[in-house]
XYZ file of C-alpha atoms in Angstrom:
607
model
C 31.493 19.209 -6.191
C 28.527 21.412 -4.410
C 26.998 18.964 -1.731
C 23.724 19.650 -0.069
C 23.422 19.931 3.604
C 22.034 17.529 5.825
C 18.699 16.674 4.850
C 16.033 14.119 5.474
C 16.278 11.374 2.195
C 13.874 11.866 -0.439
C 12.192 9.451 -3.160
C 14.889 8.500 -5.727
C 16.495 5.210 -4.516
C 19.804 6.567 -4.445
C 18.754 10.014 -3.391
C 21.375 13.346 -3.328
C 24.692 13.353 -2.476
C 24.525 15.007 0.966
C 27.332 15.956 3.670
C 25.883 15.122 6.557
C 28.353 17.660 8.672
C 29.450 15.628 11.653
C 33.102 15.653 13.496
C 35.050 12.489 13.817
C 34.307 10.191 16.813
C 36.210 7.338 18.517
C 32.674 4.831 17.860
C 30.570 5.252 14.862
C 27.223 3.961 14.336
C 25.194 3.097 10.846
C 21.704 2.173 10.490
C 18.592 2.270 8.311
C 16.344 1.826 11.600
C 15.524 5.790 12.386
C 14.161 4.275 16.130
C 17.373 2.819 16.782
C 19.317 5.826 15.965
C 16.994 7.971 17.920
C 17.375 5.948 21.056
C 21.302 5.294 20.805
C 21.254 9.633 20.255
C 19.202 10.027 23.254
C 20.915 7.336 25.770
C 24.536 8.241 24.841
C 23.965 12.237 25.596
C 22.640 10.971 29.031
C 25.897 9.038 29.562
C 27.012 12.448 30.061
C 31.249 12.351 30.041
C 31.532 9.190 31.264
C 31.695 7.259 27.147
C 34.439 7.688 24.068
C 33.279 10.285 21.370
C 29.948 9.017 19.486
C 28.449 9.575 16.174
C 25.349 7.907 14.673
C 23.849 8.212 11.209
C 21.490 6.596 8.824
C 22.277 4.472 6.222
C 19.435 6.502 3.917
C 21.559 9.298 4.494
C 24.226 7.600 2.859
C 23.142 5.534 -0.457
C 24.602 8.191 -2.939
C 28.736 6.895 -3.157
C 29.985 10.267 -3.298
C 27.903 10.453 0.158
C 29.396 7.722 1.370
C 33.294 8.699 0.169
C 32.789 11.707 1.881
C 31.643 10.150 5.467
C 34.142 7.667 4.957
C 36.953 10.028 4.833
C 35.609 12.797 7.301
C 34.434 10.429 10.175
C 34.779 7.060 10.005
C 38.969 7.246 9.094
C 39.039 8.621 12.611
C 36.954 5.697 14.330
C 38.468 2.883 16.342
C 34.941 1.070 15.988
C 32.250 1.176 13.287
C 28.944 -0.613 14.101
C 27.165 -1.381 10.865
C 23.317 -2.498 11.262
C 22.452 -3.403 7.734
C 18.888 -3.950 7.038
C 18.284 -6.538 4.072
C 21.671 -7.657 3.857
C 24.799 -6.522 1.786
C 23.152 -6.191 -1.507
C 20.634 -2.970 0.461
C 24.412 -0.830 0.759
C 26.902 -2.936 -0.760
C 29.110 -0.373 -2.080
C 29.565 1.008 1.695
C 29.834 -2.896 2.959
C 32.992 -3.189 0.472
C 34.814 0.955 1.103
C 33.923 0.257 4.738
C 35.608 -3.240 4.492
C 38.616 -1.594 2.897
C 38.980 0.784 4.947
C 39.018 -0.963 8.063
C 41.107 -3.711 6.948
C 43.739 -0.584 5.760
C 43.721 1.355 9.121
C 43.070 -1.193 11.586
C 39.392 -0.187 12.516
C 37.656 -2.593 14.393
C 34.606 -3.081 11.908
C 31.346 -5.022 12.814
C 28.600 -5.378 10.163
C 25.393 -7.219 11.412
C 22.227 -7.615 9.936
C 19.239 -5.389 11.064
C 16.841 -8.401 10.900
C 16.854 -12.230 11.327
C 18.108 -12.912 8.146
C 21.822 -14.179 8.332
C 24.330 -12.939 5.736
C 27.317 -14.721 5.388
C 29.233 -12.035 3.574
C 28.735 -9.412 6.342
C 30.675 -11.470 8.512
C 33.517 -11.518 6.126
C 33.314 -8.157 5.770
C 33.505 -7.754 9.337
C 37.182 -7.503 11.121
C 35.251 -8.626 14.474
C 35.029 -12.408 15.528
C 31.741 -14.103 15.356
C 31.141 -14.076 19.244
C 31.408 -10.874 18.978
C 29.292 -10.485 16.446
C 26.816 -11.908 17.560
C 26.727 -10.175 20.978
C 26.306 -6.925 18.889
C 23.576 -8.276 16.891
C 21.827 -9.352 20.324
C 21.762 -6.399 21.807
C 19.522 -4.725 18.938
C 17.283 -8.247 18.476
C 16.385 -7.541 21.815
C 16.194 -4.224 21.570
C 15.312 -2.070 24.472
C 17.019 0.957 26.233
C 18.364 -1.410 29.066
C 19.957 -3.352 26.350
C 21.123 -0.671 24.133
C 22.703 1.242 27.046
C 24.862 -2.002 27.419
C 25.823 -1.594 24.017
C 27.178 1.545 24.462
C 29.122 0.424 27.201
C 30.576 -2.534 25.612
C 31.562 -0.518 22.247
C 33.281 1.804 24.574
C 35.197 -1.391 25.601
C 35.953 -2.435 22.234
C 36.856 1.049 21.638
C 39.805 0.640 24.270
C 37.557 3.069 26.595
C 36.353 -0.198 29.446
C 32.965 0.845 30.176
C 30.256 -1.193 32.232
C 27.970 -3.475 30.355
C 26.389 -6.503 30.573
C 24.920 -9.444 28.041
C 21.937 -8.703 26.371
C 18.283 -9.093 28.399
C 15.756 -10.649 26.603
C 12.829 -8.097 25.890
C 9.248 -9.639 25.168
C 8.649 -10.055 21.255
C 5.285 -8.464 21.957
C 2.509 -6.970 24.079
C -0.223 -4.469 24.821
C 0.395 -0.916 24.374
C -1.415 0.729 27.029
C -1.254 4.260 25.929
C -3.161 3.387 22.931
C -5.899 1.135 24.296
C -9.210 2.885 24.642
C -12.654 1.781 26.215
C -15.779 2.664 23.529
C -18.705 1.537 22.383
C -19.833 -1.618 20.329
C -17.416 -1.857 17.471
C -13.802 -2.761 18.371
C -10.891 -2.114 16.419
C -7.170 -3.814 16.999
C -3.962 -1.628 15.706
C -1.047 -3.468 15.405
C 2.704 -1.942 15.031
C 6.479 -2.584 15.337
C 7.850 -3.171 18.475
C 10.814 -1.228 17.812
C 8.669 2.135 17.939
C 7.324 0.921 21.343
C 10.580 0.505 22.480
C 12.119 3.845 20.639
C 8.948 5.824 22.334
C 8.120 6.928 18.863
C 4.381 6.016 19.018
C 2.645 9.455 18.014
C 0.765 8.153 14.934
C -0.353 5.549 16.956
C -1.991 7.237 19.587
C -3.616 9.885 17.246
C -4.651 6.830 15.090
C -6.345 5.421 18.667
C -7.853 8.610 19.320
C -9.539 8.896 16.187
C -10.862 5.847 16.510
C -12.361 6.191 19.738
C -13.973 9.430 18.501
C -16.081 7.230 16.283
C -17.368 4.698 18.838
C -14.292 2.288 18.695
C -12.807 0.357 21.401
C -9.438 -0.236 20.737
C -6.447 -2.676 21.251
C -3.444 -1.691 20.767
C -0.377 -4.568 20.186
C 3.009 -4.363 19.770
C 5.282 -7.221 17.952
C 8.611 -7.643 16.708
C 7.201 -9.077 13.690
C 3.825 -11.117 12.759
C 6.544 -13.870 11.378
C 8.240 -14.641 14.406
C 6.313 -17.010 16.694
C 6.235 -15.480 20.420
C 4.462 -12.485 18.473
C 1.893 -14.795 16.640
C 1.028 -16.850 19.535
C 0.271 -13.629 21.413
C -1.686 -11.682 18.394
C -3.508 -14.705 17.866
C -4.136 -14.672 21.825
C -5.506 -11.127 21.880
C -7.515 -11.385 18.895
C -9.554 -14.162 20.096
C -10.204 -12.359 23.567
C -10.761 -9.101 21.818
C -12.836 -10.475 18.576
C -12.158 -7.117 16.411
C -14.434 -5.391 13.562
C -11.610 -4.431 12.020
C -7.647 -4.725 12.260
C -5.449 -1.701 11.608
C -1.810 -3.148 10.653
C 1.036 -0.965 10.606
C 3.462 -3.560 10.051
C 4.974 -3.955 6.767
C 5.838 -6.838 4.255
C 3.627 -9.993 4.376
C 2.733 -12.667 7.007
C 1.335 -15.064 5.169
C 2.647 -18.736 5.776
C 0.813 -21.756 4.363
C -1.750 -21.710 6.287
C -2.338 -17.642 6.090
C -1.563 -14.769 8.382
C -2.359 -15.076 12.231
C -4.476 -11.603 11.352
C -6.714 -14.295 9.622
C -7.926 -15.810 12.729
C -9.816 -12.555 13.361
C -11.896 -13.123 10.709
C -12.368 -9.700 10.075
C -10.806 -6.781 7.633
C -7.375 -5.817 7.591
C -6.663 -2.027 6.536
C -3.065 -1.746 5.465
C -1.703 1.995 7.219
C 1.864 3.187 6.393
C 4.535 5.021 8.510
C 5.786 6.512 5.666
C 9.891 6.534 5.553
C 10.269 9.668 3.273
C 9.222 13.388 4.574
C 6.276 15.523 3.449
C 7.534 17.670 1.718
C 9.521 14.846 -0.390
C 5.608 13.444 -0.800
C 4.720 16.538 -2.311
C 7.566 17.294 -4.539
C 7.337 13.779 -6.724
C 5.308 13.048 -8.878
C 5.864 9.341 -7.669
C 4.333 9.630 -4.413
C 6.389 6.682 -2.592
C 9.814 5.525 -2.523
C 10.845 1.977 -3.924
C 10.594 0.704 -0.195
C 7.617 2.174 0.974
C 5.799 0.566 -2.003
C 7.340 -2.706 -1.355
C 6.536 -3.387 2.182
C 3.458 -1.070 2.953
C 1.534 -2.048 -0.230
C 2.448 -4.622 -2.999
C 4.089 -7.251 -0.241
C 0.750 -6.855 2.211
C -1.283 -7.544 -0.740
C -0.458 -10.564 -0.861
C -1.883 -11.140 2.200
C -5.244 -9.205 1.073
C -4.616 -6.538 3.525
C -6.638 -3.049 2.483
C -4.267 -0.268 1.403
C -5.396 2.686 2.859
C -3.265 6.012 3.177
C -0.078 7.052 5.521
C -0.547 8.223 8.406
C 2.228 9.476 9.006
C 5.436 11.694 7.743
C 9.268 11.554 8.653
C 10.395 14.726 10.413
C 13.484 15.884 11.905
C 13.667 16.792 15.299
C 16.496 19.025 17.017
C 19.770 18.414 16.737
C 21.253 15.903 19.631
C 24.852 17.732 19.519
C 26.312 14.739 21.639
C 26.079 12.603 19.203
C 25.590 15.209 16.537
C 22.578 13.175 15.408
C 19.341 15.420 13.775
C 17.032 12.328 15.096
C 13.385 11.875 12.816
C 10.765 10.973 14.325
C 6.976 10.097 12.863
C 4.727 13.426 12.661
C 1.400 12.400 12.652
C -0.908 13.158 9.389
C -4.450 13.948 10.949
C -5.809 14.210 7.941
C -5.375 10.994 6.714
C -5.320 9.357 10.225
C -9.302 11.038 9.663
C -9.432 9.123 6.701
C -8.577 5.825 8.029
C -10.784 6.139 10.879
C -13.698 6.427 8.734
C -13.015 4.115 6.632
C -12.454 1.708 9.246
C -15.646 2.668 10.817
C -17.513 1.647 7.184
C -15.633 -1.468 7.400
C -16.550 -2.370 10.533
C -20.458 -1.567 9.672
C -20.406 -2.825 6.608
C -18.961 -6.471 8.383
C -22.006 -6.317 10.599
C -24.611 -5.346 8.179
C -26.847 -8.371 7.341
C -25.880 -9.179 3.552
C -29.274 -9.143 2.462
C -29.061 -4.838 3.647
C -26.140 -4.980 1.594
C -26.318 -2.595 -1.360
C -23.241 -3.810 -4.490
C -22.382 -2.400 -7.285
C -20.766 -4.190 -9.988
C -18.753 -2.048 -12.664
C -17.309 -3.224 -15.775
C -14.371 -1.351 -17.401
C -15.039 -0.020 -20.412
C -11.262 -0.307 -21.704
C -10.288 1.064 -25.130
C -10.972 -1.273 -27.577
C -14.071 -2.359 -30.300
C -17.319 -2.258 -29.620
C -18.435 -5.654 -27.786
C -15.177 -5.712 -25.543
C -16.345 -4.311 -22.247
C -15.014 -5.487 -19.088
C -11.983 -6.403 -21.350
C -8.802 -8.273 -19.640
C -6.382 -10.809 -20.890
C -7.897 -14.690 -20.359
C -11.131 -12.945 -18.777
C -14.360 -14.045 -19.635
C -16.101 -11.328 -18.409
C -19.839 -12.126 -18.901
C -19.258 -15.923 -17.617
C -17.395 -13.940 -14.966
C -20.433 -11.470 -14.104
C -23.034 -14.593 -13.946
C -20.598 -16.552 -11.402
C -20.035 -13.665 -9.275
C -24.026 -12.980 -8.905
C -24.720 -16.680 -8.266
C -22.187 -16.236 -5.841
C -23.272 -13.021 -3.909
C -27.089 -14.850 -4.323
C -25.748 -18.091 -2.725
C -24.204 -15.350 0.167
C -27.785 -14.399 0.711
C -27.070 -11.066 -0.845
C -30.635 -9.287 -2.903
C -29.666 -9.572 -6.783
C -32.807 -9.135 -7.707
C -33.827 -10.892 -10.861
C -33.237 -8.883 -13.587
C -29.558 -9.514 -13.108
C -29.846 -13.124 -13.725
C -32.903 -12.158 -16.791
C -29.996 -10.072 -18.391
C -27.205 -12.746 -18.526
C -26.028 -15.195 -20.469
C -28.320 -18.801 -19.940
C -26.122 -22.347 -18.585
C -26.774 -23.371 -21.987
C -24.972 -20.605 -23.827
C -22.303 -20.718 -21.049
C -21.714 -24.548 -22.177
C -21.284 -23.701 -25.511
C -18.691 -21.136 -24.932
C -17.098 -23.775 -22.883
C -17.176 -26.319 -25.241
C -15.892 -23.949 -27.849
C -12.986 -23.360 -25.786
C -12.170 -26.947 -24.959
C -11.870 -27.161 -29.136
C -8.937 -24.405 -28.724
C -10.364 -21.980 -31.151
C -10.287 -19.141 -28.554
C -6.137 -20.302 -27.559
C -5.776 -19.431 -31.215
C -8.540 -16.528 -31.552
C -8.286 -14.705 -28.126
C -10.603 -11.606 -29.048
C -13.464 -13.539 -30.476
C -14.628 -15.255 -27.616
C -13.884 -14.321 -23.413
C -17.599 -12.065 -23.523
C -19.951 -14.985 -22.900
C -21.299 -14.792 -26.719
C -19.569 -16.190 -29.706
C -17.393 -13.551 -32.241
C -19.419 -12.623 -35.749
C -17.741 -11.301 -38.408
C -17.183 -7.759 -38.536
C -17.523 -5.043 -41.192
C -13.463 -4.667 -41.884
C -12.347 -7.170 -39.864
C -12.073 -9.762 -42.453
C -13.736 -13.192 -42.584
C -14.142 -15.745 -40.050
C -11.302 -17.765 -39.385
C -11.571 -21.450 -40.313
C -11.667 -22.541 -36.769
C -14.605 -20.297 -36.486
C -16.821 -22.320 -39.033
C -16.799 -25.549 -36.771
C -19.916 -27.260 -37.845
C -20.287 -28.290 -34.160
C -19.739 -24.967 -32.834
C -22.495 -23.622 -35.131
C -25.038 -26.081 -34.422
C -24.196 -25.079 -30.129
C -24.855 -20.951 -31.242
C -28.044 -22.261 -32.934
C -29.506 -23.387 -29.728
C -28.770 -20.315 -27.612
C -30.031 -17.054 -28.106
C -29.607 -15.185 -24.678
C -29.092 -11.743 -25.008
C -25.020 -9.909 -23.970
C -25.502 -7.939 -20.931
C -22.582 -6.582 -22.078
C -24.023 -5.171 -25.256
C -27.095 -4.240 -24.036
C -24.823 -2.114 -21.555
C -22.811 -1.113 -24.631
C -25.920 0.182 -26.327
C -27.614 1.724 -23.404
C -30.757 -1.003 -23.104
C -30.571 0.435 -19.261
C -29.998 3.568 -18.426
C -30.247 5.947 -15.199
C -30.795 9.282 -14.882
C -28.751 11.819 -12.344
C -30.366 15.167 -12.332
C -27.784 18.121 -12.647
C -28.907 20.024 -9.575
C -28.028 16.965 -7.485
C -24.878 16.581 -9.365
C -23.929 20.537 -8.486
C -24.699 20.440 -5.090
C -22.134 17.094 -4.509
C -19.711 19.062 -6.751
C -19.510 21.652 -4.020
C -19.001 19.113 -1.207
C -15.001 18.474 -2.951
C -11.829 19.814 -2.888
C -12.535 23.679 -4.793
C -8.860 23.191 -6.310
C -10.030 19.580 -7.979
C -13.554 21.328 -8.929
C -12.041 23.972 -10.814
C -9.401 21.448 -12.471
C -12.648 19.711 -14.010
C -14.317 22.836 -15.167
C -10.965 24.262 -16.628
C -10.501 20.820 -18.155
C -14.129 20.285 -19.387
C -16.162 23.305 -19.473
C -19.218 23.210 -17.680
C -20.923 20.034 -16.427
C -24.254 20.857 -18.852
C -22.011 20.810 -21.804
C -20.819 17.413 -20.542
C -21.694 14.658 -24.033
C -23.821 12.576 -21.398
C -26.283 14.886 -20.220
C -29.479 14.777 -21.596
C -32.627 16.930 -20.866
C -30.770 18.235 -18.012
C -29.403 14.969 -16.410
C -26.707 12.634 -17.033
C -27.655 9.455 -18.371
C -25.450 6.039 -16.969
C -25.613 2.983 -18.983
C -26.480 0.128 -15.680
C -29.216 -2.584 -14.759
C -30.150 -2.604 -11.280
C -31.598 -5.408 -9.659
C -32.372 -5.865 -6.438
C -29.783 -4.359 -3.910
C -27.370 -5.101 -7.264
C -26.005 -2.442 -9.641
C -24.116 -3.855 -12.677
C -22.717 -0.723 -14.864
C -20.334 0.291 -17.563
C -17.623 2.347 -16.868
C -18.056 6.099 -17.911
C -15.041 7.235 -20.109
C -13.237 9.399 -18.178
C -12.169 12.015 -20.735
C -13.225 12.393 -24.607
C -14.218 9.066 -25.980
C -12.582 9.703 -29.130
C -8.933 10.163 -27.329
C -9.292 6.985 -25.355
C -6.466 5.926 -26.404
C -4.438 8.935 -25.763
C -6.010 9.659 -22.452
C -7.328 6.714 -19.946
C -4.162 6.821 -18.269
C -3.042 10.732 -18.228
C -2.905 11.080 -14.538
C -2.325 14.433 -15.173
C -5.479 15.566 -16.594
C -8.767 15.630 -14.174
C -11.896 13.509 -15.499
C -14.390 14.941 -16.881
C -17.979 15.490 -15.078
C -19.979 12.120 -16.357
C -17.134 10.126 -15.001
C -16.990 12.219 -11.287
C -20.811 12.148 -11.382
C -20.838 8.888 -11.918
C -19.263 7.972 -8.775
C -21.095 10.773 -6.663
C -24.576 9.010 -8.041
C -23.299 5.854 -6.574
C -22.065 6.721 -3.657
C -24.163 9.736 -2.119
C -27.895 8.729 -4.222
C -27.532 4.771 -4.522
C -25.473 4.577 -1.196
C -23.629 1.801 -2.189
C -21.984 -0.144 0.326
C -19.312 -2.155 -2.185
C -18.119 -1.667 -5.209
C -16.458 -4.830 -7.248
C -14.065 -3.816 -10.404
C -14.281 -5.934 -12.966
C -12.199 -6.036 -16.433
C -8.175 -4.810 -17.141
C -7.946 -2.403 -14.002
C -9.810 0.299 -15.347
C -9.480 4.197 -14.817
C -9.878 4.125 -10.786
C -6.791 1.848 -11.018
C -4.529 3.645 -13.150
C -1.446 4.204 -10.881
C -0.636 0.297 -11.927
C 0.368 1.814 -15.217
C 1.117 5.383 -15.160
C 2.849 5.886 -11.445
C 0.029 7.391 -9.622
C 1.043 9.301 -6.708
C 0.746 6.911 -3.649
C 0.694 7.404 0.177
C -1.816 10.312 -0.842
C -1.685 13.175 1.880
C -4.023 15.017 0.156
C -8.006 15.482 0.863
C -8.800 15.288 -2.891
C -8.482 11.390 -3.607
C-alpha cells in the first residue's frame, strides 16, 4: 500500500492513511492537544542528552487504522513507555486504545492512557498496564499544565522508562488570568477576548494578539483572559470578576463547546454580545480543498455546541500550520497562523456590535424578512408549527414595547386581536393538528381551485360565524401580491456591484446575464415587495434564482444568486442602513448550509 507522507490532517473524520516517518524511541507520546505536543517537542530538545530517546505525535495524525498499524509496529514496538492523552475518552480512538492495549500487554510496554480532559473513563484505566497512582500523577501533570510541570513529566517518564531522571509532583498552575500581551488601552468601547489556557501556557497566542490589535485599531480597549475552561469554577469566578470591573461592549470567545449551566453562562453576566471566533483545527489549504468547509469537530465545538449558549458565529481566525521540524523529538509541531482577513472581519463586526448595543433603540433601524419558501401561493414565511403572521404581530408589539419606532403602518397591515382569537380558537378545536397547511398564516384556509373541497372540520359552524366577524387584511398576501413595493434604481445597484469580490460579480453575470435583464426590474429599477414603517422594514424574500426552478434550486450552493436577490441585500444594507435584520420562516436562502453543507469557517472575502 502507497502511504502519504507526513501531513497536517484534513476534513474527513478518519482522514488518509499517512506514515508519519519517525525512528523508534525508548518514551512515546500521543495526543490530540497540538499545544501540548508543541511544548513537550520544545522542552525535551532543551534537555539536551541528559533524557531516554523521545517521540511525540498527534492522535489526528493517527485515526486512519492502517495509520495506526503502521506506528504501532515502526515506533511504539520499540517503546518501554507509551503516554496516551486521549481527548473525549476511548470511543474518540478506540481502535488505537484496544492495538495499543494489546500490544503492551504482549511485549511488556509500560502503557498509560489518561484522559485529555476532566472527564474520567473507566476503560482507559483498564486499558492501561500502569497503576492508578500512577495514573493519576501523569494525568496531573497535564491538568496543570505548564512548562515547569511538563518538564517534570519528562523527567519522571524517563524514570518509568528505567532512565532515573529528576522530577518532582505536579505544581498547581492558576485555572485562569489576564493575558498581558493582549490587553490594550483605547477609546470608549471595550471589548473582552477570552481563550484556552493551554495556548497561554503553550505560547501559541498569535491569533490572539492580531485579534487584539485589530481591535484596538478600531477604538477598542481590550481585555484579554485566559481559562482552563468557562465550566470549571476558579475560571468562572475570575471571568465573572473581570467582566464586572471591565463592563465589555462586546465579548470575543475563543473557547469552544458550551457553558451554559442552569442558570446560563458566566459570559451572561456581561450583559453584552458574545461573537463565537474559531481556532480552526484543520489547515488552509484543507479549508480550501472541501467543499465541506469544517471538520466534524470544528463544527461541534466552535458552532452548533456554542449555540446553545446564543453565542454569534462569526468566522476563524485562524489556520493550523506546520512549523519546522524539531528533529529531537522528530516532531513537525503546528502552530495557529493567523487569518488577517477574517481577524478584519471580526473586528468590524464586533465594532457594529458594540455600536449597535449602545445605540438608543428608538435610532435603531430593523428589518424584518419573511422567507418566501417554495410552496403555494399564501405560504410565505412558511415553517413547520409556525404561525407566521401571529408571529410577525408579536414580534412588533414586542420591539414597540422595547421602545423601538414601528411606525404604524406595521400594526395597520396586520392581522386585528380579534382575527388572532379566532385563529386561536380554531386551533384549540384541533382542525389545524389535523389540517396543518390551512391555517399557521394568521387568516383562515379557503378552498382552492384544484385543491379539492374543504375538509369537514373546515365547515365548523362556529368557526364560520368567528371568520364572519374579522376581515383584516394578510400582510402576508398583500406582500405576496406586491400591495408595497420599493424601488432600487440600477445605477445605485451597479455602483455597490463594483464594491464585491470581481470573481463573485462575474459568477452572477455568467449565471444571470445582465442585471437589466433581471425579471424584477422595472423602468430601470428593481422593484422589492416590503412595508416600511417607521424605523421597521417587513419584506418578502426575493427568490434567489428562477422562480419557476424553486424547487430545483433554493438550495444549490453551487450556483450564485441572481441580481434581485444580491440587490436586495445591498438596498438594505448600504441605502436603508439597516442596523438588524430578523429571519423569519423555514431558514430561508441566507441559511442554506443547514441543508446543503455550506462551506463553513469561510476564509474567503466573498461571504
Amino acid at each position: 500500500m502507497h502511504l502519504l507522507p507526513r501531513d497536517l490532517h484534513n476534513l474527513d473524520d478518519a482522514g488518509a492513511a499517512v506514515d508519519l516517518g519517525q525512528s523508534p524511541a525508548k518514551i512515546v507520546f500521543l495526543s490530540f492537544s497540538d499545544s501540548e505536543l508543541r511544548l513537550l517537542a520544545r522542552l525535551y530538545e532543551q534537555s539536551g542528552a541528559t533524557l531516554p530517546s523521545f517521540r511525540c505525535a498527534s492522535l489526528a495524525q493517527l485515526k486512519h487504522p492502517y495509520s495506526v498499524d503502521l506506528y504501532l509496529d515502526t515506533v511504539a514496538r520499540h517503546a518501554r513507555l507509551i503516554v496516551v492523552r486521549l481527548l473525549g475518552g476511548k470511543d474518540y480512538w478506540a481502535y488505537g486504545v484496544e492495538q495499543l492495549e494489546a500490544l503492551a500487554r504482549a511485549k511488556g510496554i509500560a502503557l498509560a492512557i489518561t484522559p485529555g480532559d476532566m472527564h474520567d473513563d473507566a476503560r482507559l484505566k483498564q486499558a492501561s498496564t500502569l497503576g492508578a497512582d500512577t495514573l493519576s500523577r501523569i494525568w496531573r501533570f497535564f491538568q496543570d499544565g505548564g512548562p515547569d510541570n511538563l518538564r517534570s513529566f519528562l523527567g519522571y517518564a524517563a524514570t518509568l522508562a528505567g532512565h532515573p531522571a529528576q522530577w518532582r509532583e505536579s505544581v498547581p498552575v492558576a485555572s485562569a488570568g489576564r493575558f498581558a500581551a493582549a490587553c490594550r488601552a483605547g477609546g470608549d468601547l471595550r471589548a473582552t477576548i477570552v481563550f484556552y489556557r493551554a495556548m497561554f501556557l503553550a505560547d501559541d497566542v498569535a491569533p490572539i494578539i492580531a485579534l487584539a490589535d485589530a481591535l484596538a485599531e478600531r477604538g477598542f480597549a481590550v481585555e484579554a483572559i485566559y481559562v482552563a475552561s468557562l465550566k470549571e469554577a476558579e475560571s468562572e469566578a475570575f471571568v465573572s470578576d473581570a467582566l464586572e470591573s471591565f463592563a465589555p461592549d462586546v465579548i470575543l470567545n475563543a473557547t469552544a463547546f458550551s457553558a451554559r449551566r442552569d442558570a446560563g453562562s458566566v459570559l451572561d453576566g456581561a450583559d453584552a454580545p458574545v461573537l463565537q471566533v474559531a481556532l480552526a483545527t484543520s489547515s488552509r489549504e484543507a479549508w480550501e480543498g472541501s467543499t465541506r468547509g469544517a471538520n466534524g469537530a470544528d463544527l461541534a465545538m466552535n458552532v452548533v455546541l456554542p449555540e446553545v449558549d446564543g453565542r454569534i458565529f462569526t468566522r476563524a481566525i485562524s489556520f493550523k500550520e506546520e512549523a519546522p521540524l524539531r528533529l529531537a523529538a522528530e516532531f513537525s509541531e503546528t502552530r495557529h497562523a493567523p487569518e488577517r482577513s477574517r481577524i478584519d472581519f471580526v473586528a468590524d463586526l464586533a465594532l457594529n456590535w458594540a455600536r449597535l448595543r449602545r445605540k438608543p433603540n428608538a435610532d435603531k433601524s430593523l428589518a424584518l424578512i419573511l422567507s418566501d419558501y417554495p410552496a403555494r401561493r399564501g405560504r410565505g414565511g412558511y415553517a413547520i408549527g409556525l404561525d407566521a403572521e401571529a408571529s410577525v404581530h408579536e414580534i412588533i408589539e414586542a420591539l414597540n414595547d422595547a421602545g423601538y419606532d414601528v411606525g404604524s403602518d406595521a400594526e395597520n397591515a396586520l392581522p386585528s386581536p380579534e382575527l388572532k382569537s379566532a385563529v386561536a380558537d380554531f386551533s384549540m378545536n384541533g382542525a389545524n393538528r389535523e389540517h396543518p397547511v390551512c391555517v399557521g398564516r394568521g387568516w383562515p384556509c379557503e378552498a382552492r381551485s384544484g385543491e379539492g373541497p374543504h375538509p369537514s372540520s373546515l365547515r365548523d359552524d362556529t368557526f364560520s360565524r368567528q371568520r364572519e366577524k374579522v376581515h383584516a387584511p394578510s400582510l402576508l398576501r398583500c406582500l405576496e401580491d406586491q400591495k408595497f413595493v420599493v424601488s432600487f434604481p440600477l445605477a445605485c445597484y451597479r455602483a455597490l456591484l463594483s464594491t464585491l469580490s470581481p470573481d463573485f460579480v462575474a459568477s452572477v453575470n455568467d449565471a444571470w446575464g445582465a442585471p437589466q435583464d433581471d425579471p424584477a426590474v422595472v423602468d430601470g429599477a428593481f422593484r422589492f415587495s416590503c412595508l416600511e414603517s417607521g424605523k421597521l422594514i417587513i419584506a418578502l424574500q426575493p427568490d434567489r434564482g428562477a422562480r419557476a426552478e424553486r424547487y430545483e434550486s433554493y438550495h444549490d450552493v453551487q450556483r450564485p444568486p441572481r441580481h434581485a436577490y444580491v440587490a436586495f441585500y445591498l438596498w438594505l444594507r448600504h441605502q436603508r442602513r439597516i442596523d438588524a435584520l430578523i429571519h423569519l420562516g423555514a431558514h430561508g436562502t441566507a441559511s442554506r448550509a443547514a441543508l446543503a453543507g455550506s462551506p463553513c469557517l469561510v476564509p474567503g472575502a466573498t461571504r
